[in-house]
Rosetta silent file (secondary structure, phi, psi, omega in degrees, C-alpha in Angstrom):
SEQUENCE: MNKNTDFSFDAWQGLIGQLQNTTTMDYDFELLIVRLLINLGALVLLIWLIHKRNKNSTDFYFSYFAIGMTVFLLCFLLSNVKLELGFALGLFAIFGIIRYRTDAIPIKEMSFLFVVIGMSVVNALVNANIGIMGLSFINTIIVLSLWGIDKALIINNQQSLPVLYENIANIHSDNEALLLKDLRDRTGLSINSYDILEIDFLRDVAQLTVYYDRETTPKTK
SCORE:     score description
SCORE:     0.000 S_00000001
   1 L     0.000  -36.954  172.936  153.906 -139.181   83.588 S_00000001
   2 H   -66.075  -32.806 -158.679  150.836 -138.513   81.564 S_00000001
   3 H   -69.264  -41.576 -167.509  152.519 -135.657   79.827 S_00000001
   4 H   -87.814  -21.160  168.591  155.441 -138.106   78.689 S_00000001
   5 H   -67.104  -63.300  175.737  152.718 -140.901   77.625 S_00000001
   6 H   -43.525  -41.383  174.559  151.003 -138.222   75.420 S_00000001
   7 H   -86.113  -17.663  169.741  153.937 -137.219   73.869 S_00000001
   8 H   -65.885  -55.057  177.492  155.207 -140.774   73.135 S_00000001
   9 H   -46.787  -52.241  174.452  151.626 -141.420   71.717 S_00000001
  10 H   -52.224  -58.644 -167.673  151.782 -138.274   69.608 S_00000001
  11 H   -68.813  -36.202  173.697  155.181 -139.019   68.433 S_00000001
  12 H   -48.249  -62.430 -163.109  154.219 -143.000   67.425 S_00000001
  13 H   -35.930  -59.382 -157.307  151.008 -141.323   65.629 S_00000001
  14 H   -71.118  -46.383 -171.110  153.222 -138.762   63.567 S_00000001
  15 H   -45.032  -61.787 -171.316  155.815 -141.691   62.952 S_00000001
  16 H   -51.821  -48.862  170.025  153.037 -144.101   61.609 S_00000001
  17 H   -35.558  -56.617 -162.890  151.758 -141.119   59.641 S_00000001
  18 H   -97.182   -7.892  161.829  154.564 -140.485   57.853 S_00000001
  19 H   -71.518  -47.729  177.986  155.512 -144.304   57.139 S_00000001
  20 H   -63.662  -51.480 -176.613  151.969 -144.528   55.753 S_00000001
  21 H   -61.073  -39.983 -163.141  152.397 -141.251   53.394 S_00000001
  22 H   -77.538  -40.904  178.463  156.020 -142.643   52.190 S_00000001
  23 H   -62.994  -46.342  172.962  154.236 -146.172   51.378 S_00000001
  24 H   -48.601  -60.199 -169.783  151.463 -144.234   49.631 S_00000001
  25 H   -56.521  -49.511  177.457  154.135 -142.145   47.690 S_00000001
  26 H   -52.874  -52.191 -170.589  155.983 -145.352   46.883 S_00000001
  27 H   -69.139  -46.886 -177.758  152.953 -147.335   45.567 S_00000001
  28 H   -75.817  -27.946  167.671  152.022 -144.273   43.300 S_00000001
  29 H   -54.449  -36.402  170.238  155.531 -143.713   42.051 S_00000001
  30 H   -76.350  -37.121  168.667  155.382 -147.654   41.040 S_00000001
  31 H   -64.241  -49.298  161.617  152.182 -147.286   39.513 S_00000001
  32 H   -37.303  -69.900  169.734  153.334 -144.390   37.402 S_00000001
  33 H   -50.037  -40.684  174.293  156.038 -146.373   36.054 S_00000001
  34 H   -70.583  -53.108  174.153  154.349 -149.342   35.338 S_00000001
  35 H   -47.810  -37.825 -178.539  151.321 -147.784   33.545 S_00000001
  36 H   -56.134  -47.832 -173.655  153.764 -145.386   31.809 S_00000001
  37 H   -69.249  -46.383  176.164  155.727 -148.474   30.450 S_00000001
  38 H   -65.929  -25.201  175.354  152.330 -150.282   29.519 S_00000001
  39 H   -62.726  -57.177  178.584  151.265 -146.961   27.640 S_00000001
  40 H   -51.028  -38.681  179.694  154.414 -146.982   25.914 S_00000001
  41 H   -81.328  -32.767  171.517  154.502 -150.578   24.642 S_00000001
  42 H   -72.102  -48.149  174.542  150.774 -150.087   23.419 S_00000001
  43 H   -59.418  -38.097  163.091  151.668 -146.864   21.430 S_00000001
  44 H   -54.223  -67.649  179.124  154.728 -148.839   19.832 S_00000001
  45 H   -47.465  -40.821 -163.362  152.756 -151.602   18.989 S_00000001
  46 H   -78.873  -23.868  176.948  149.683 -149.697   17.700 S_00000001
  47 H   -79.528  -32.017 -169.427  152.369 -147.712   15.279 S_00000001
  48 H   -88.985  -25.846 -173.192  154.363 -150.621   14.120 S_00000001
  49 H   -79.960  -41.963 -162.766  151.358 -153.135   13.595 S_00000001
  50 H  -108.026  -57.421 -160.538  148.893 -150.668   11.816 S_00000001
  51 H   -81.218  -26.825 -178.098  150.183 -147.199   10.940 S_00000001
  52 H   -85.509   -7.690 -172.974  153.829 -148.275    9.621 S_00000001
  53 H   -96.238  -27.111 -164.969  152.268 -151.336    7.351 S_00000001
  54 H   -82.449  -48.920  176.197  149.736 -148.640    6.009 S_00000001
  55 L  -115.071  134.778  169.190  152.341 -145.936    5.592 S_00000001
  56 L   -65.893  -28.521 -167.430  156.272 -145.557    5.016 S_00000001
  57 L   -68.331  153.314  174.952  156.246 -141.998    6.188 S_00000001
  58 L  -129.566   40.558 -174.704  157.252 -141.347    9.589 S_00000001
  59 L   -71.067  -30.135 -173.957  156.076 -137.743    9.627 S_00000001
  60 L  -110.354   15.741  178.619  153.471 -137.975   12.450 S_00000001
  61 H   -73.030  -38.704  148.121  155.305 -140.622   14.455 S_00000001
  62 H   -57.529  -25.223 -168.506  156.781 -137.941   16.986 S_00000001
  63 H   -88.963  -32.622 -179.466  153.590 -136.280   17.292 S_00000001
  64 H   -72.618  -28.748 -179.485  151.610 -139.452   18.166 S_00000001
  65 H   -89.322  -16.707  172.880  154.184 -140.392   20.657 S_00000001
  66 H   -81.306  -27.701  171.977  154.643 -137.054   22.202 S_00000001
  67 H   -80.197  -23.125  176.777  151.079 -136.438   22.455 S_00000001
  68 H   -79.819  -43.125 -177.751  150.328 -139.902   23.832 S_00000001
  69 H   -61.699  -43.109 -159.251  152.810 -139.508   26.518 S_00000001
  70 H   -74.587  -54.212  165.165  152.141 -135.949   27.209 S_00000001
  71 H   -49.216  -44.366 -174.063  148.048 -136.925   27.567 S_00000001
  72 H   -75.899  -34.779 -176.383  148.711 -139.953   29.854 S_00000001
  73 H   -63.726  -35.053  173.573  151.078 -137.796   32.161 S_00000001
  74 H   -63.051  -44.809 -167.576  148.529 -134.936   32.303 S_00000001
  75 H   -84.567  -52.575 -175.972  145.686 -137.238   33.139 S_00000001
  76 H   -42.683  -64.045 -169.680  147.784 -139.512   35.524 S_00000001
  77 H   -77.160  -17.773  171.686  149.143 -136.558   37.618 S_00000001
  78 L  -111.502   37.159 -178.615  145.761 -134.619   37.668 S_00000001
  79 L   -81.151  -37.460 -179.617  143.765 -137.525   38.329 S_00000001
  80 L   -91.090    6.694  164.238  143.387 -136.397   42.085 S_00000001
  81 L   -93.839  130.747 -169.279  142.783 -132.735   41.200 S_00000001
  82 L   -77.876  127.573  173.219  139.041 -131.699   41.276 S_00000001
  83 L  -129.935  158.221  177.663  138.498 -129.999   37.859 S_00000001
  84 L   -81.375  147.751 -175.913  135.325 -128.457   36.723 S_00000001
  85 H   -56.676  -60.313 -168.910  133.699 -130.625   33.776 S_00000001
  86 H   -56.318  -26.240 -179.596  133.915 -127.935   31.307 S_00000001
  87 H   -78.187  -56.611 -178.100  137.794 -127.225   32.018 S_00000001
  88 H   -53.591  -43.901  169.681  138.345 -131.201   31.716 S_00000001
  89 H   -63.366  -46.057  170.356  136.228 -131.312   28.301 S_00000001
  90 H   -52.918  -47.114 -169.282  138.016 -128.421   27.259 S_00000001
  91 H   -79.678  -19.264  166.310  141.370 -129.729   27.996 S_00000001
  92 H   -68.960  -62.306 -173.515  140.404 -133.122   26.088 S_00000001
  93 H   -63.117  -28.940 -178.699  139.109 -131.161   23.155 S_00000001
  94 H   -71.581  -27.438  178.633  142.353 -129.251   22.693 S_00000001
  95 H   -87.605  -36.825 -166.572  144.355 -132.527   21.950 S_00000001
  96 H   -85.340    1.078  178.469  141.529 -134.228   20.091 S_00000001
  97 L  -119.952   16.047 -170.360  141.011 -131.427   17.368 S_00000001
  98 L   -52.654  135.759  152.755  144.710 -130.549   16.770 S_00000001
  99 L  -130.679  139.893  172.547  145.431 -129.314   13.274 S_00000001
 100 L   -97.518  128.769  175.963  148.700 -128.171   11.799 S_00000001
 101 L   -51.734  -34.928 -170.339  148.381 -125.245    9.731 S_00000001
 102 L   -80.423  -31.343  179.950  151.347 -126.339    7.480 S_00000001
 103 L  -141.439  133.626  178.059  149.932 -129.617    6.539 S_00000001
 104 L   -80.390  132.886  167.079  146.308 -130.793    6.557 S_00000001
 105 L   -79.752  124.575 -177.293  146.026 -134.137    8.375 S_00000001
 106 L   -73.144  163.445 -157.977  143.853 -136.791    6.539 S_00000001
 107 H   -71.587  -34.035  167.302  140.956 -138.083    8.177 S_00000001
 108 H   -59.597  -32.078  179.233  142.552 -141.425    9.017 S_00000001
 109 H   -69.568  -47.793 -175.147  145.611 -139.646   10.454 S_00000001
 110 H   -81.322  -23.879  157.041  143.254 -137.786   13.025 S_00000001
 111 H   -60.022  -52.213 -179.865  141.336 -140.923   13.788 S_00000001
 112 H   -64.444  -43.340  173.015  144.693 -142.795   14.694 S_00000001
 113 H   -59.768  -31.153  165.252  145.683 -139.832   16.711 S_00000001
 114 H   -62.171  -34.132  175.455  142.259 -139.999   18.667 S_00000001
 115 H   -65.603  -62.756 -179.862  143.073 -143.771   19.373 S_00000001
 116 H   -41.455  -56.078 -175.694  146.301 -142.641   20.762 S_00000001
 117 H   -60.402  -42.775 -168.146  144.659 -139.941   23.074 S_00000001
 118 H   -94.968   -9.141  165.806  142.167 -142.311   24.363 S_00000001
 119 H   -71.152  -44.607  175.898  144.259 -145.326   24.961 S_00000001
 120 H   -63.402  -35.809  165.724  146.635 -142.951   26.795 S_00000001
 121 H   -57.105  -36.344  174.150  143.532 -141.585   28.868 S_00000001
 122 H   -80.693  -28.736  168.190  142.580 -144.965   29.614 S_00000001
 123 H   -63.900  -33.576 -175.680  145.954 -145.974   30.827 S_00000001
 124 H   -91.044  -32.047 -174.493  146.083 -143.024   33.054 S_00000001
 125 H  -124.874   -5.827  170.538  142.903 -142.988   34.647 S_00000001
 126 L   -45.482  140.940 -174.772  141.565 -146.758   34.782 S_00000001
 127 L   -58.092  148.288 -173.463  140.439 -148.012   38.238 S_00000001
 128 H   -85.952  -21.284  164.455  143.375 -149.570   39.971 S_00000001
 129 H   -48.156   -3.518 -165.990  141.277 -152.426   40.875 S_00000001
 130 H   -84.892  -33.106 -177.958  141.588 -153.541   37.208 S_00000001
 131 H    68.633  168.588 -155.406  145.295 -154.454   38.253 S_00000001
 132 H   -71.211  -44.612  178.949  148.556 -154.538   35.693 S_00000001
 133 H   -54.632  -49.282 -171.184  147.007 -157.641   33.954 S_00000001
 134 H   -66.670  -43.157 -176.812  143.752 -156.265   33.355 S_00000001
 135 H   -67.553  -46.709  173.354  145.254 -153.137   32.033 S_00000001
 136 H   -51.425  -51.380 -171.319  147.611 -154.954   29.735 S_00000001
 137 H   -68.506  -30.320  170.516  144.772 -157.154   28.410 S_00000001
 138 H   -69.905  -33.274  174.285  142.648 -154.169   27.569 S_00000001
 139 H   -65.322  -47.839  178.438  145.502 -152.636   25.694 S_00000001
 140 H   -49.850  -66.856 -179.743  146.168 -155.814   24.046 S_00000001
 141 H   -38.366  -50.422 -176.172  142.280 -156.206   22.892 S_00000001
 142 H   -58.809  -71.751 -164.366  142.444 -152.513   21.633 S_00000001
 143 H   -57.637  -55.373 -172.119  145.641 -152.997   19.408 S_00000001
 144 H   -57.097  -36.164  179.859  144.718 -156.624   18.050 S_00000001
 145 H   -68.874  -50.525  170.061  140.953 -155.248   17.216 S_00000001
 146 H   -44.510  -60.589 -165.069  142.417 -152.248   15.503 S_00000001
 147 H   -59.429  -44.780 -164.903  145.007 -154.342   13.788 S_00000001
 148 H   -68.712  -44.202 -165.105  142.422 -157.172   12.735 S_00000001
 149 H   -73.105  -32.824  166.971  139.755 -154.640   11.409 S_00000001
 150 H   -54.863  -41.188  175.283  142.601 -152.795    9.421 S_00000001
 151 H   -75.694  -41.327 -175.020  143.786 -155.775    7.899 S_00000001
 152 H   -55.198  -52.796 -155.637  140.182 -157.183    6.940 S_00000001
 153 H   -65.669  -30.222 -174.472  139.478 -153.504    5.421 S_00000001
 154 L  -102.558   14.060 -174.825  142.718 -153.585    3.187 S_00000001
 155 L   -70.104  -63.227 -159.197  142.658 -157.041    1.719 S_00000001
 156 L  -110.747   29.550  175.507  140.872 -155.305   -1.510 S_00000001
 157 L  -109.816  171.017 -170.649  141.733 -151.845   -1.047 S_00000001
 158 E  -133.055  149.968  167.804  144.256 -149.947   -3.201 S_00000001
 159 E   -69.494  142.502  173.292  146.623 -147.389   -2.904 S_00000001
 160 E  -104.395  153.560  172.176  146.550 -143.688   -4.836 S_00000001
 161 E  -156.989  131.779  175.000  149.273 -141.868   -6.129 S_00000001
 162 E   -79.728  140.237 -162.864  148.837 -138.423   -8.058 S_00000001
 163 E  -153.390  117.918  175.903  150.583 -138.374  -11.510 S_00000001
 164 E   -95.061  106.686 -166.358  151.442 -135.440  -13.729 S_00000001
 165 E  -112.805  143.501 -176.753  151.481 -137.294  -17.338 S_00000001
 166 L  -117.924   -5.257  151.544  152.623 -135.642  -20.235 S_00000001
 167 L   -64.061   64.509 -166.787  151.981 -138.004  -23.014 S_00000001
 168 H   -53.635  -15.251  177.921  148.602 -136.557  -23.603 S_00000001
 169 H   -82.284   -7.998  175.800  147.655 -138.466  -26.689 S_00000001
 170 H   -86.943   -6.007  176.837  147.300 -141.467  -24.598 S_00000001
 171 H   -75.746   -8.438  155.998  144.432 -139.851  -22.427 S_00000001
 172 L   -53.357  141.607 -178.789  142.188 -140.665  -24.999 S_00000001
 173 H   -59.412  -27.213  171.776  139.454 -143.167  -24.102 S_00000001
 174 H   -79.863    3.190  174.835  140.548 -145.355  -26.941 S_00000001
 175 H  -116.095   34.198  175.319  144.437 -145.569  -25.727 S_00000001
 176 H   -69.317  -27.028  173.985  143.348 -146.751  -22.263 S_00000001
 177 H   -77.326  -11.535  167.658  145.395 -150.038  -22.509 S_00000001
 178 H   -91.064  -35.288 -176.503  148.365 -147.886  -23.763 S_00000001
 179 H   -69.551  -37.332  178.337  147.971 -145.474  -21.010 S_00000001
 180 H   -82.728  -21.820  165.381  148.072 -148.098  -18.354 S_00000001
 181 H   -57.437  -53.696  171.949  150.846 -149.898  -20.010 S_00000001
 182 H   -52.312  -31.618 -173.910  152.885 -146.702  -19.925 S_00000001
 183 H   -72.658  -56.438 -178.842  151.871 -145.979  -16.438 S_00000001
 184 H   -49.983  -33.745  175.569  153.148 -149.550  -15.373 S_00000001
 185 H   -74.117  -24.293 -166.235  156.092 -149.470  -17.262 S_00000001
 186 H   -81.776  -66.437 -172.533  157.320 -146.108  -15.957 S_00000001
 187 H   -72.452  -19.832 -174.671  156.209 -146.484  -12.266 S_00000001
 188 L    73.193   -1.054  176.695  156.795 -150.130  -11.769 S_00000001
 189 L   -90.135  145.460 -173.200  153.417 -150.408   -9.960 S_00000001
 190 L   -85.356   61.070  176.249  150.629 -152.852  -10.650 S_00000001
 191 E   -50.483  114.204 -175.215  148.420 -150.187  -11.662 S_00000001
 192 E  -103.129  -26.704 -178.754  144.708 -151.162  -12.163 S_00000001
 193 E  -154.177  174.725  162.389  142.741 -147.983  -12.971 S_00000001
 194 E  -153.196  162.155 -175.059  142.825 -144.429  -13.060 S_00000001
 195 E  -115.769  127.237  178.453  141.125 -141.109  -12.723 S_00000001
 196 E   -95.261  117.836  176.489  141.809 -138.062  -15.016 S_00000001
 197 E  -109.676  -10.205  168.413  141.252 -135.040  -13.022 S_00000001
 198 E  -152.126  120.036  176.555  142.751 -132.275  -15.191 S_00000001
 199 E  -111.675  121.132 -177.756  143.820 -131.731  -18.792 S_00000001
 200 E  -119.262  100.805  170.773  145.969 -128.681  -19.597 S_00000001
 201 L   -80.020   -6.036  169.700  146.106 -128.766  -23.375 S_00000001
 202 L   -86.603  -20.603 -178.061  148.399 -125.694  -23.666 S_00000001
 203 L  -106.975   -5.495 -175.356  151.073 -127.389  -21.553 S_00000001
 204 L    55.703   49.730 -178.126  150.178 -130.924  -23.007 S_00000001
 205 E  -142.457  163.796 -167.647  150.059 -132.406  -19.682 S_00000001
 206 E  -140.902  151.780 -171.822  147.126 -134.053  -17.523 S_00000001
 207 E  -109.244  116.442 -174.580  146.619 -134.587  -13.800 S_00000001
 208 E  -131.837  159.954  170.349  145.864 -138.149  -12.979 S_00000001
 209 E  -105.744  110.054 -168.024  145.185 -140.417   -9.913 S_00000001
 210 E  -119.334  152.933 -158.516  146.306 -143.824  -10.364 S_00000001
 211 E  -127.748   93.054 -179.241  145.220 -146.621   -8.341 S_00000001
 212 E  -106.676  172.783  177.202  147.624 -149.744   -7.528 S_00000001
 213 E   -75.565  159.687 -172.137  147.766 -152.735   -5.086 S_00000001
 214 L   -75.248  -15.028 -176.572  149.247 -152.074   -1.768 S_00000001
 215 L   -80.444   -7.772  165.537  151.736 -154.672   -2.039 S_00000001
 216 L   -85.405  165.306  170.938  153.803 -152.689   -4.575 S_00000001
 217 L  -124.247  139.863  161.082  155.624 -149.480   -3.692 S_00000001
 218 L   -38.521  138.313  169.715  156.514 -146.506   -6.195 S_00000001
 219 L   -81.629  134.013 -177.938  159.909 -146.411   -7.517 S_00000001
 220 L  -107.143  129.766  173.495  162.351 -143.622   -6.175 S_00000001
 221 L   -89.568    0.000    0.000  165.075 -142.190   -7.904 S_00000001
């Protein structure tokens, strides 16, 4: 009788343990899905509100999304794994100092990449007590803050464009007005100033950097 009672009690304990493990697994999976969607939404808003407004190029879009989602999944799935501090810092540094040998990444792009990595880490490792609303609020504050700062900084900011100019007679300081007019007519840009980087008298060309308002974009053929 005692043996049957002990067996029944052990069976019930095992069943309860399995149910608890199943409930925990379901909760972890739901948490993964929700946080993954929040992280994806934050990346979309960050790229659409800030990066797309500053640059029409989509060269870095795939890299931002790929690195952001990879860092998120890596941090979330390894959040319960005990790692040495040096390994954890080295893992973060690998993604934080990425450089592509074929193309030099501008400082602003590297800063944007760091924000993408930082947001993904926060979304993956934030305390569960924060809740979904709290996590959404944090992401919203980050995106809106960066958007506001970027908008305030570009009010009087100008875009630059390298130009190889062949009418070298206009390079003379007395012909500055003619040079600006010629550049505006050719490019269709509201050019305000320029810098002369290099003059090649053998080929009668000059390397210029022109500065124009961000509201205008270069004409393409």
